[in-house]
Structure formats: C-alpha cells, structure tokens
mmCIF file of C-alpha atoms (C1' of nucleotides) in Angstrom:
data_model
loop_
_atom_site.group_PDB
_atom_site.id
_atom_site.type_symbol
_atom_site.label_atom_id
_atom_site.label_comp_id
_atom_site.label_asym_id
_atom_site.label_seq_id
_atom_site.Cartn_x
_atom_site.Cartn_y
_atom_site.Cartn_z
ATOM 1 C CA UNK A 1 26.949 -10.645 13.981
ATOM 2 C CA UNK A 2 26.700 -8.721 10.487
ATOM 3 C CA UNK A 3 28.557 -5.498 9.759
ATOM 4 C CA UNK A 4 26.543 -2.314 9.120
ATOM 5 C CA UNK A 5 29.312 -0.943 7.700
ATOM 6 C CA UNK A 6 28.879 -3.002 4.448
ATOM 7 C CA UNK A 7 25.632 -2.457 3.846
ATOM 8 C CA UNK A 8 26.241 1.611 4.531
ATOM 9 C CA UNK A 9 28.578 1.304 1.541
ATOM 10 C CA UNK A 10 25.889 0.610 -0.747
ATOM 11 C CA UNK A 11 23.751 3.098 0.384
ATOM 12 C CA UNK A 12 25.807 6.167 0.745
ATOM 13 C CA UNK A 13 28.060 7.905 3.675
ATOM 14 C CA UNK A 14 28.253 6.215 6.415
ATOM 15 C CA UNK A 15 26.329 7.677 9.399
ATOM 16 C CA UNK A 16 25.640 7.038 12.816
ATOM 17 C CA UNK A 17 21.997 7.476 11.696
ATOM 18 C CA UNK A 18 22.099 5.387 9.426
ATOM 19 C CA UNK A 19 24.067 2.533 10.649
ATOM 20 C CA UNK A 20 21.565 2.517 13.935
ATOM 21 C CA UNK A 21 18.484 2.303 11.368
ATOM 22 C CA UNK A 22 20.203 -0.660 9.606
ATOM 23 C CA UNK A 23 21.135 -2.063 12.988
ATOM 24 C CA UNK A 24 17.957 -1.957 14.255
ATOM 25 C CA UNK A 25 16.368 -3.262 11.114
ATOM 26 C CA UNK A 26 18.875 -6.332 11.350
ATOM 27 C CA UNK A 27 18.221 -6.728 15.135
ATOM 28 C CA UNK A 28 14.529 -7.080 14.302
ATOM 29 C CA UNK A 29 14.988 -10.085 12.359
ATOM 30 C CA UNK A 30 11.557 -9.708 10.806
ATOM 31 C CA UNK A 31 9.041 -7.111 8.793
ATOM 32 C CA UNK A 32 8.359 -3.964 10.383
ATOM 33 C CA UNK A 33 7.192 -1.163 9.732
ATOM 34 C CA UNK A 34 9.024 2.304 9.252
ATOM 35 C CA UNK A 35 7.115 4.247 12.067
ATOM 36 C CA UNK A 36 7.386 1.227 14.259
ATOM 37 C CA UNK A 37 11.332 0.920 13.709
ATOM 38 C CA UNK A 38 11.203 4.385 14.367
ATOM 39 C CA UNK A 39 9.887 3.701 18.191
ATOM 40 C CA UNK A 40 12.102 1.410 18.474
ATOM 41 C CA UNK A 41 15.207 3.596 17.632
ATOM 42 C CA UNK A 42 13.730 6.337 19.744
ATOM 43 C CA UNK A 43 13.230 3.564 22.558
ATOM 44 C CA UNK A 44 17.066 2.625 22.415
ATOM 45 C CA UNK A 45 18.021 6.737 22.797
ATOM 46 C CA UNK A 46 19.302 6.699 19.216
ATOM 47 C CA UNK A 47 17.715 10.258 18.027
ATOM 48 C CA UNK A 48 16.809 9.304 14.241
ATOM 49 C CA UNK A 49 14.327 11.487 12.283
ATOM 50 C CA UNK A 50 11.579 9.587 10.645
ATOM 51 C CA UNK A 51 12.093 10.444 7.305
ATOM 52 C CA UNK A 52 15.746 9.392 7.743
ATOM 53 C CA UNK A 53 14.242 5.703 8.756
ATOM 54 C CA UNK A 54 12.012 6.205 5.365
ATOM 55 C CA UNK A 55 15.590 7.358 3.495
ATOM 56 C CA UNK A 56 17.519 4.503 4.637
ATOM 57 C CA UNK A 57 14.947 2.246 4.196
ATOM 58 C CA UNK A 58 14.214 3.263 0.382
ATOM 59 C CA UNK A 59 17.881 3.289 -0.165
ATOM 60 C CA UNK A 60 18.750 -0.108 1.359
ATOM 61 C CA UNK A 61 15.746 -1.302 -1.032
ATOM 62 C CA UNK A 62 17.431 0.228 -4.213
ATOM 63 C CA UNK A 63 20.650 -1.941 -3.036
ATOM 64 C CA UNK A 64 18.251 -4.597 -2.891
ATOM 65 C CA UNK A 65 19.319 -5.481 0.856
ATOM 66 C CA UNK A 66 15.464 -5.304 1.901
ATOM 67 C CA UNK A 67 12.688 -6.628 1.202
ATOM 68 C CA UNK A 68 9.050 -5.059 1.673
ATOM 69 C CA UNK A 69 5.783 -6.543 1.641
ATOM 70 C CA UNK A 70 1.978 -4.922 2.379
ATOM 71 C CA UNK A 71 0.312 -5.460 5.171
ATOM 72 C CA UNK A 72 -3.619 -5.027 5.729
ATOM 73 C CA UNK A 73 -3.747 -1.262 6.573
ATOM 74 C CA UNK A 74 -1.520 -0.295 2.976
ATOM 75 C CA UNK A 75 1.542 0.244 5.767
ATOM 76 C CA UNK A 76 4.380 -0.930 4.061
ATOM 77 C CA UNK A 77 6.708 -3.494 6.334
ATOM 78 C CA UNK A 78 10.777 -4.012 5.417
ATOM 79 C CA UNK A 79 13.323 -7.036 6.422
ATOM 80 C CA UNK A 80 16.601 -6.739 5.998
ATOM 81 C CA UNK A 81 17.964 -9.291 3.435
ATOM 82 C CA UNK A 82 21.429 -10.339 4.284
ATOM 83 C CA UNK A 83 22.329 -11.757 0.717
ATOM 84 C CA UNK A 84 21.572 -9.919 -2.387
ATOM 85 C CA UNK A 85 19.426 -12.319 -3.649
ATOM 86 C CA UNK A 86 16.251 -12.611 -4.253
ATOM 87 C CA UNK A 87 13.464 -13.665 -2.092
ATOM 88 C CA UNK A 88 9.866 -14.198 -1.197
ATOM 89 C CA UNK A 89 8.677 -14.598 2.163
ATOM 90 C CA UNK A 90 5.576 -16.446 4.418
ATOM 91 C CA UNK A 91 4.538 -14.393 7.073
ATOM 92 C CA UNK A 92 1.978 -15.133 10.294
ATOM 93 C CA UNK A 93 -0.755 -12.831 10.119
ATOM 94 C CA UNK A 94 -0.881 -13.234 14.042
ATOM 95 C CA UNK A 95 2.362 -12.540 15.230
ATOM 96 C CA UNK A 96 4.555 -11.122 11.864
ATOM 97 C CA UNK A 97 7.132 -14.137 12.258
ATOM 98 C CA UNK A 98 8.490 -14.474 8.614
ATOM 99 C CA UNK A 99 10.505 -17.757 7.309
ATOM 100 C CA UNK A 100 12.115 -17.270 3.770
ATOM 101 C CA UNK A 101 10.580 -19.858 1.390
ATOM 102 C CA UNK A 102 12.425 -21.732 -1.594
ATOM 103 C CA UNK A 103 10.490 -20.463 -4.590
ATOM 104 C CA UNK A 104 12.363 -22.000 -7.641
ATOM 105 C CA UNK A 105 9.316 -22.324 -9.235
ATOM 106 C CA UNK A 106 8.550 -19.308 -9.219
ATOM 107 C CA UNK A 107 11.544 -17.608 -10.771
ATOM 108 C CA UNK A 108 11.614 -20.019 -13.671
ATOM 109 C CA UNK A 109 7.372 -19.545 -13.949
ATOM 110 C CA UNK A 110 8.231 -15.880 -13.833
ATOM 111 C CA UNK A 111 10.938 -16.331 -16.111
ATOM 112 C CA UNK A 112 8.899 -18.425 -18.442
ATOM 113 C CA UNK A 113 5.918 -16.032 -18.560
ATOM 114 C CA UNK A 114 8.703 -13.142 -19.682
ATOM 115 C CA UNK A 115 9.864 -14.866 -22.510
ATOM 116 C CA UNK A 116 5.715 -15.783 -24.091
ATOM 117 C CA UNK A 117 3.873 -13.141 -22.390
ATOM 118 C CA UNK A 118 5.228 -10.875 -25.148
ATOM 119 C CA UNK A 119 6.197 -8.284 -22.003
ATOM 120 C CA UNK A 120 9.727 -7.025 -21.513
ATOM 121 C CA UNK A 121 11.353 -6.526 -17.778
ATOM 122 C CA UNK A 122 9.018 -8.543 -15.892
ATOM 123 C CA UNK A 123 9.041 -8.273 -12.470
ATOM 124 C CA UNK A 124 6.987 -10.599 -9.895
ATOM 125 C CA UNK A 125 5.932 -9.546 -6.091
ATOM 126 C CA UNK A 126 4.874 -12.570 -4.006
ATOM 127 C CA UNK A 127 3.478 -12.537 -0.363
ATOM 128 C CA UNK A 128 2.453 -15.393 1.420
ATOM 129 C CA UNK A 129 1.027 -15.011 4.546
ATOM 130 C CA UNK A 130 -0.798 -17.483 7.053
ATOM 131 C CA UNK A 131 -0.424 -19.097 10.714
ATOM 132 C CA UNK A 132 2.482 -19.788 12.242
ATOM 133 C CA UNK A 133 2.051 -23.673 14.154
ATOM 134 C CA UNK A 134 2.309 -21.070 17.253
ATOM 135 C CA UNK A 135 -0.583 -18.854 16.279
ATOM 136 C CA UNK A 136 -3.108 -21.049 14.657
ATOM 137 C CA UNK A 137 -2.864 -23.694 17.789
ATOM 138 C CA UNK A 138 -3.460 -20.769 20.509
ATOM 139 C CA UNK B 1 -22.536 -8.158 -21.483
ATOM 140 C CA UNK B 2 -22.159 -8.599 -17.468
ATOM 141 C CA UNK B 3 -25.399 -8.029 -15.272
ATOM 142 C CA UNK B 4 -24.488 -5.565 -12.796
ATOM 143 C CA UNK B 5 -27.673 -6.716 -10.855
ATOM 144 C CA UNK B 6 -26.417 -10.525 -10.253
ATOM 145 C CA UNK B 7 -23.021 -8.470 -8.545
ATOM 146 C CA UNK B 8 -25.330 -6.589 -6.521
ATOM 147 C CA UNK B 9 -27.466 -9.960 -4.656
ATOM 148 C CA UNK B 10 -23.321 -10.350 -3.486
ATOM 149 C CA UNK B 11 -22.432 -6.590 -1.696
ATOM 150 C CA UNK B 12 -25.996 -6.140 -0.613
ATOM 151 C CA UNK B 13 -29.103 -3.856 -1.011
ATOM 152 C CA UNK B 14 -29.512 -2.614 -5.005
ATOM 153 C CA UNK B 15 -28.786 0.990 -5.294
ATOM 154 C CA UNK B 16 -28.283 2.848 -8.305
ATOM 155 C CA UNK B 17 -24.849 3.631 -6.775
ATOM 156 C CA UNK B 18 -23.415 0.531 -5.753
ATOM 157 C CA UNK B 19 -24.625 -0.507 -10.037
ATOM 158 C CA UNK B 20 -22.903 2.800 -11.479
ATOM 159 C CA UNK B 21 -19.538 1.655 -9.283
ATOM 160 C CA UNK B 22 -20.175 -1.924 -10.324
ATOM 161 C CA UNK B 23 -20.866 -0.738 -14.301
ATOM 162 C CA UNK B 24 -17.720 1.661 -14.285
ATOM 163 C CA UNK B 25 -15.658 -0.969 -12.642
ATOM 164 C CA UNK B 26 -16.469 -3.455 -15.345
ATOM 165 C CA UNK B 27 -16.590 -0.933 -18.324
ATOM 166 C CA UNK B 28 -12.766 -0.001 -17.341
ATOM 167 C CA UNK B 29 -11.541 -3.761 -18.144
ATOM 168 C CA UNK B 30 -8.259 -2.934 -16.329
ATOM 169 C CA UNK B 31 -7.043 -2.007 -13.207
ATOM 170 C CA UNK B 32 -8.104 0.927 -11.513
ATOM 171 C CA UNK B 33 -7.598 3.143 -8.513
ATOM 172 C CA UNK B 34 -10.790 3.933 -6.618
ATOM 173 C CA UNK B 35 -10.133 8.220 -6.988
ATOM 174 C CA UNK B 36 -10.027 7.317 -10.534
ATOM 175 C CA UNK B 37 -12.980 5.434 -10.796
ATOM 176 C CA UNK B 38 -14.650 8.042 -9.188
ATOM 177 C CA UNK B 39 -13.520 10.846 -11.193
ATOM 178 C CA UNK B 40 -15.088 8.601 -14.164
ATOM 179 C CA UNK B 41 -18.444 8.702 -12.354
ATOM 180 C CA UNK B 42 -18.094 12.329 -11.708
ATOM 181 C CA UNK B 43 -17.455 12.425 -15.517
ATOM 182 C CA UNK B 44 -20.676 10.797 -16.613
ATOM 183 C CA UNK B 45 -22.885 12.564 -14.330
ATOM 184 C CA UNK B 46 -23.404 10.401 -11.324
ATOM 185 C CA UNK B 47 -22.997 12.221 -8.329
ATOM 186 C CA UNK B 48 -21.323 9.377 -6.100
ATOM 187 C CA UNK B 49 -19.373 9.933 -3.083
ATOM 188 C CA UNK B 50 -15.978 8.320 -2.752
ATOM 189 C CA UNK B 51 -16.488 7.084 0.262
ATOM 190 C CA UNK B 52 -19.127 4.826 -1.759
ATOM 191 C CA UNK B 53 -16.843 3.751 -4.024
ATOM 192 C CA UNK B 54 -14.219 2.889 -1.655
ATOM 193 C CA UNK B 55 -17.165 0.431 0.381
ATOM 194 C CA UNK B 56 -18.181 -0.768 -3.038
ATOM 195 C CA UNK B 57 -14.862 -2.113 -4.142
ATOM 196 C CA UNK B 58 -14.591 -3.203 -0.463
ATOM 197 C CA UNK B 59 -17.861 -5.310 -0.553
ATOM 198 C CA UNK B 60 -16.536 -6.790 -4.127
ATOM 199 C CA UNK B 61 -13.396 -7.634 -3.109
ATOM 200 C CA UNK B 62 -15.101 -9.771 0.168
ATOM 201 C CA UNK B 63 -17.320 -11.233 -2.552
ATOM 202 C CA UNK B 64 -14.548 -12.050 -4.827
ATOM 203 C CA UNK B 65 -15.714 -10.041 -7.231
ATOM 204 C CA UNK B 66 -12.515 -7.990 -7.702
ATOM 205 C CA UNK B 67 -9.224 -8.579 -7.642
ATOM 206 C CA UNK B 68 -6.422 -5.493 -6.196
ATOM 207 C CA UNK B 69 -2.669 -4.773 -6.755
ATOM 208 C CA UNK B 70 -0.482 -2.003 -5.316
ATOM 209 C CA UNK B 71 0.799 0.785 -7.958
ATOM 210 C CA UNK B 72 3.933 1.972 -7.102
ATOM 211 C CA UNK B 73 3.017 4.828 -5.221
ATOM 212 C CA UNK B 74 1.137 2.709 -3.001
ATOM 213 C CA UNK B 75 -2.564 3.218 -4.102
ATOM 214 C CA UNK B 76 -4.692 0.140 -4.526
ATOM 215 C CA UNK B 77 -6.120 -0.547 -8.164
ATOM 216 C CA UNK B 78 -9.417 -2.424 -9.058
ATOM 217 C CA UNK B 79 -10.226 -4.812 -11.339
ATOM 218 C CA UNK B 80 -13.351 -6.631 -11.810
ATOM 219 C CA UNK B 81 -13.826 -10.197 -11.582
ATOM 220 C CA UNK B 82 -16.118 -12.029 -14.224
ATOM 221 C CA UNK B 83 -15.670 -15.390 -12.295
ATOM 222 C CA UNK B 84 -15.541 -16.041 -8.712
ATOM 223 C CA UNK B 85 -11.891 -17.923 -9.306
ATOM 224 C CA UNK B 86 -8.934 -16.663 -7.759
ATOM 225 C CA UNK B 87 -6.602 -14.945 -10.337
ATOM 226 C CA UNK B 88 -3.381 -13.574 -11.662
ATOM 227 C CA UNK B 89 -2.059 -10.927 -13.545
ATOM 228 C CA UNK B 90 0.481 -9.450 -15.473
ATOM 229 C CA UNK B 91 0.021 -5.371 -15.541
ATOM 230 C CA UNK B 92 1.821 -3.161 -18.053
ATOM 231 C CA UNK B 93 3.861 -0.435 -15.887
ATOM 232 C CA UNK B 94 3.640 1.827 -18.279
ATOM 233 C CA UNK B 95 -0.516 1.811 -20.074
ATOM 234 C CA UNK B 96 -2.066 -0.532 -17.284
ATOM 235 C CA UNK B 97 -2.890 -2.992 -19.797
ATOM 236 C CA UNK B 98 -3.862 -5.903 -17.710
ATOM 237 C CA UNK B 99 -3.990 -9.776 -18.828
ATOM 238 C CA UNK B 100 -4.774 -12.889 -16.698
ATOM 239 C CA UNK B 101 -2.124 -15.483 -16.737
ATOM 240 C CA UNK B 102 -2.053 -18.888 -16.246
ATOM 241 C CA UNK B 103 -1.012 -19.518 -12.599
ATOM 242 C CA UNK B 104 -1.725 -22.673 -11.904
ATOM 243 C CA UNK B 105 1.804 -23.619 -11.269
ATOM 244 C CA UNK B 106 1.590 -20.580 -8.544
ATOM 245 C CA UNK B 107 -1.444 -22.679 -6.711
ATOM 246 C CA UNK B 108 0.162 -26.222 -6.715
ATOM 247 C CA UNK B 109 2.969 -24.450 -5.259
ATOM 248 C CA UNK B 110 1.054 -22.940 -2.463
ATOM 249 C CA UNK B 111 -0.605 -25.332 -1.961
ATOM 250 C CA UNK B 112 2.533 -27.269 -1.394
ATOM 251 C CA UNK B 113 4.206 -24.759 0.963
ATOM 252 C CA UNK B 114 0.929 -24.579 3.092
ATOM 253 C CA UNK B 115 1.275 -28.365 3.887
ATOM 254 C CA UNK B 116 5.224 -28.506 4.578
ATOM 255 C CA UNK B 117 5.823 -25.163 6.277
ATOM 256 C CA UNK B 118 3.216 -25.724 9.083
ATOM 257 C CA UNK B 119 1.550 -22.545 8.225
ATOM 258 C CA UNK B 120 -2.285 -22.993 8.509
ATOM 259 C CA UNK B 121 -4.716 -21.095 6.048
ATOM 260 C CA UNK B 122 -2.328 -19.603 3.539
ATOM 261 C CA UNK B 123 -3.014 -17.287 1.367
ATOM 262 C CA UNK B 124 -0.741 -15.368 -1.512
ATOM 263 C CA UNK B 125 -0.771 -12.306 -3.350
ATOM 264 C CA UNK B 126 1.271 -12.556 -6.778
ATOM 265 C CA UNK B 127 1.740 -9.068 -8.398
ATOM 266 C CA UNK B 128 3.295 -9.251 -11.926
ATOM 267 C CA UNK B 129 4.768 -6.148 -13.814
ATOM 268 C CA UNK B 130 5.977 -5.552 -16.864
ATOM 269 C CA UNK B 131 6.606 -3.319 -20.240
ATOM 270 C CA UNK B 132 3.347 -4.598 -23.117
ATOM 271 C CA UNK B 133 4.652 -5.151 -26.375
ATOM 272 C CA UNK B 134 2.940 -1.709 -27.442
ATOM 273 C CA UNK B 135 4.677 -0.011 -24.615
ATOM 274 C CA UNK B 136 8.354 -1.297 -24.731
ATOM 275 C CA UNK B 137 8.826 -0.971 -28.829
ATOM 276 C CA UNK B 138 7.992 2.784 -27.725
ATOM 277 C "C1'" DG C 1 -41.596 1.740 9.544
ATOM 278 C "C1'" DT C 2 -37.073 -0.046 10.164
ATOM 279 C "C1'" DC C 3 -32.606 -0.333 8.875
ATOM 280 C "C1'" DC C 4 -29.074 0.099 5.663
ATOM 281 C "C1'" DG C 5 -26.634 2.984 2.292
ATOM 282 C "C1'" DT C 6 -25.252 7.654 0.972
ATOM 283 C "C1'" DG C 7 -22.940 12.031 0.974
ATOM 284 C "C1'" DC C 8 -20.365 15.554 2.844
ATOM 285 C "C1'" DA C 9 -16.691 16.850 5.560
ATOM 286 C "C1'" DA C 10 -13.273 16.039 8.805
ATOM 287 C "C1'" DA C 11 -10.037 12.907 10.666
ATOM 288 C "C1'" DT C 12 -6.403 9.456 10.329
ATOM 289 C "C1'" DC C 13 -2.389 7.430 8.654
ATOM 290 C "C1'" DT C 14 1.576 6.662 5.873
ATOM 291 C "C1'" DT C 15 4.936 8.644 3.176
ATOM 292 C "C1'" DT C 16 7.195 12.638 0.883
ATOM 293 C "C1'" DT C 17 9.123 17.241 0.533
ATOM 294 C "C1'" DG C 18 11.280 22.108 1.774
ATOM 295 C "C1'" DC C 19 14.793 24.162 3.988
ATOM 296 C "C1'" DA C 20 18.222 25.567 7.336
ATOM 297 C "C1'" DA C 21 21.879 23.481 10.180
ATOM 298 C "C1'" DG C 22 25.375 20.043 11.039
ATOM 299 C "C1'" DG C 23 28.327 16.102 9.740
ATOM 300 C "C1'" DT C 24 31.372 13.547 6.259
ATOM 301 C "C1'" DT C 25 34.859 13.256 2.999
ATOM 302 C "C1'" DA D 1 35.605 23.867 1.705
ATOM 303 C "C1'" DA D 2 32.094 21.233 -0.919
ATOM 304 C "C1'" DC D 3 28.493 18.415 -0.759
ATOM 305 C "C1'" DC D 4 25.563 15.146 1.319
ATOM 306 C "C1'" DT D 5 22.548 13.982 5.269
ATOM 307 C "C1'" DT D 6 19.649 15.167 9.066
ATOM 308 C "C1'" DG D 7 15.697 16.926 11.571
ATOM 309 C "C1'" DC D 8 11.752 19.427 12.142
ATOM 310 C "C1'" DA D 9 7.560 20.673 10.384
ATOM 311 C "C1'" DA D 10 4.355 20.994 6.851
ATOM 312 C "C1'" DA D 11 2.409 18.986 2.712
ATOM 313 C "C1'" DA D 12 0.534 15.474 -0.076
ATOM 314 C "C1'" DG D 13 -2.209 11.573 -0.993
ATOM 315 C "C1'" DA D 14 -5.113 7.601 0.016
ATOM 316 C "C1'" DT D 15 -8.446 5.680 2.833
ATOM 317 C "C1'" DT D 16 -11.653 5.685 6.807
ATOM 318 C "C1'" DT D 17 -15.023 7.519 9.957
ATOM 319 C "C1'" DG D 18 -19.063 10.449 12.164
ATOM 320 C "C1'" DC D 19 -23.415 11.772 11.488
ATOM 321 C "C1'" DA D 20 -27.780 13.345 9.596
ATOM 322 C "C1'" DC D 21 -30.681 12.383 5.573
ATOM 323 C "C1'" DG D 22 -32.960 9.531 2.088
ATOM 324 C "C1'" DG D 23 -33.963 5.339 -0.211
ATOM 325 C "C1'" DA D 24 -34.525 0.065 -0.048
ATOM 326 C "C1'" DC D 25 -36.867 -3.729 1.860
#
DNA sequence: GTCCGTGCAAATCTTTTGCAAGGTT
DNA sequence: AACCTTGCAAAAGATTTGCACGGAC
C-alpha cells in the first residue's frame, strides 16, 4: 500500500483533498482523466472541487509523480508514477489498460539526437497505444 | 513546388477552399495551429470558415498528408506532409522551427514492442521539444 | 439534378481563473 | 495570525455540430 503522505510533501500542505485525489489516482492504477477521477471522488463521498483534481494533478506532474498522455478527444489522461523516474507507457485503445514499457532506446536515441541536433534541453513525449491480448481477441 | 491539386484527389471533391487550406498549410513549412492557419487565410483575403479548416486538416491527417503535435497549452499544430511516410520531429519551444529526424531506431523499436508485449496494431506518437540553436544562444 | 462541401453561429468540452471562506502551519 | 488551499461559478480557448445555401460532379 503506498503512502499519500509522501507524495503530498512534494506537492505542498497536506490536505484531506488532496491526499483523497492522490489516493484515488493511485487506486486507479491506470490513465484517467481529471473529470472522470473527479466522479469517482464524488462517487466515494469525498467532496473535492474539480479544479482542485486539476491542481493536484498539475502539481503532482511538476514533482514528476505522474505521467499524462492524450487521448483521441484532446482530454488529457494522468497515472500516478510511483518512482520518480521516467517513463513511457502502451496503452489499449479498448479498455485504457496501460503496462510501462522498457524504452532504453529511447532515452539514449533522445539523448543522442540532443547532443547533434544542435538543440539544447530536449525533451521527448512517447505514447504507444494498441490492443490489449484481451481487447483485440473479443 | 507541391501541387495542391494531387492533395486534393486524397480529402475529396476540389474546392478552392480545401486548395487555399492545403496551399497555406504547405507555404507555413512548420507546425501550425488550425486558428492560426486560419487567421493567415483571413489575412490574404480568402474568406474560409474554420470549421473548413479544421475538416481540411482532418481529411489530411486520414490521408497522411499531415502530421500533428500538442503545444503546451493543449492545441493541436499542423504540419504538412510532402511524403506519405510516417515521421518525426524535433520542434523548437521557443520559434516553432520544425526539422524531421531520423527515427528509424523509434520504428524497429515499435515494431519490437508490438510483437513481445501482445499488443495488436500499435501505433506511437513521438513528440520531440527543444531550444534551436538560434533560440537558446538568445 | 444529386450530393457533398461551406459558412455562420451555437453548442460542447476541457481546462483555467477570480474571489470569498475555511483549513494548515 | 499569516498564508495557502478550496469551492463555486464564470471565463477562456479549442474543436465540433446543425442547418440552409451554393458549388462540384
């Protein structure tokens, strides 16, 4: 079980607010959306403004313990990133489920690019997204 | 010199519209967001509506034509696409600048990760970001 | 002539902001 | 007590949609 509390030391006073918007991001285990983990903390009683989810969220990005990809409709969709490392994702396009992916490559192509692409502070987004071996047999 | 016209037989019937989108779109080399583009239309006299621009860049981007990113602030920029191949680039936060880079490490990859993760029809987005040698010696 | 594309405006949707009230340190 | 955080509502901004008209095939 993780401890809120840690993360609600990078990202200002602690809260009750707070804390259930990181909880509930954690519980999720996936992406999802702000206005969906909204309904969700609204579902469980907890009685969190949304622009406190969007708050939280931006600030546990700026700690780097999220990460946030795109979906179709432009909505933006956040996970919760235990370690503060970085990470890319593959995500089902059916059903959201999201595995973390081992993308060596990709740092040291990224890294590789920064040093001859004559650009300073490079910085790389990847999203991979398909079907999940539950959602493309079905 | 690109031939707007040979774009066109992709997105559908030839209207003088859909070719002023097309010939802004290319004549802007970069990437560009679609109220932009049609503020430059608006600038050189053609009386499009944005709502044609926005299904313009939506029929290029089925064709291939056109590539997108996400800006910061979450708006979608355009860029045209000579060649049908799938591309990358590397964007200058501050000017836009925009250059293709090689990314053929990025396909072999995917391609890899599409065959061991059990994921079926993968797809990735790669968004690169930077400072341009112009723009970080500023 | 038929059907698709256009334009205008209004609607939709996500995200941000203003401000008074309440909680944290 | 000082200052940050919250919540509500309204604003802002991008994109989509409804519908009647006009052009393309």
């Amino acid at each position: 079980m993780s401890a809120p509390a840690d993360d609600l030391d990078l990202i200002g006073r602690h809260t009750a607010q707070r804390a259930s918007v990181v909880r509930a991001l954690i519980d999720h285990g996936g992406f999802v959306g702000a206005q969906t983990l909204h309904d969700v903390l609204k579902a469980r009683g907890s009685r969190v403004g949304l622009n406190t989810v969007y708050r939280t969220l931006a600030a546990l990005l700026d700690a780097d313990r999220a990460d946030v990809v795109h979906d179709r409709g432009g909505e933006r969709l956040f996970r919760y990133r235990p370690s503060a490392e970085h990470r890319h994702y593959l995500v089902c396009r059916a059903c959201d489920l999201s595995t973390a992916v081992d993308a060596d490559v990709i740092e040291t192509w990224a890294e590789h690019l920064a040093r001859t692409s004559g650009f300073a502070e490079v910085e790389h987004t990847v999203e991979l997204t398909g079907l999940c071996p539950q959602c493309c047999g079905s």
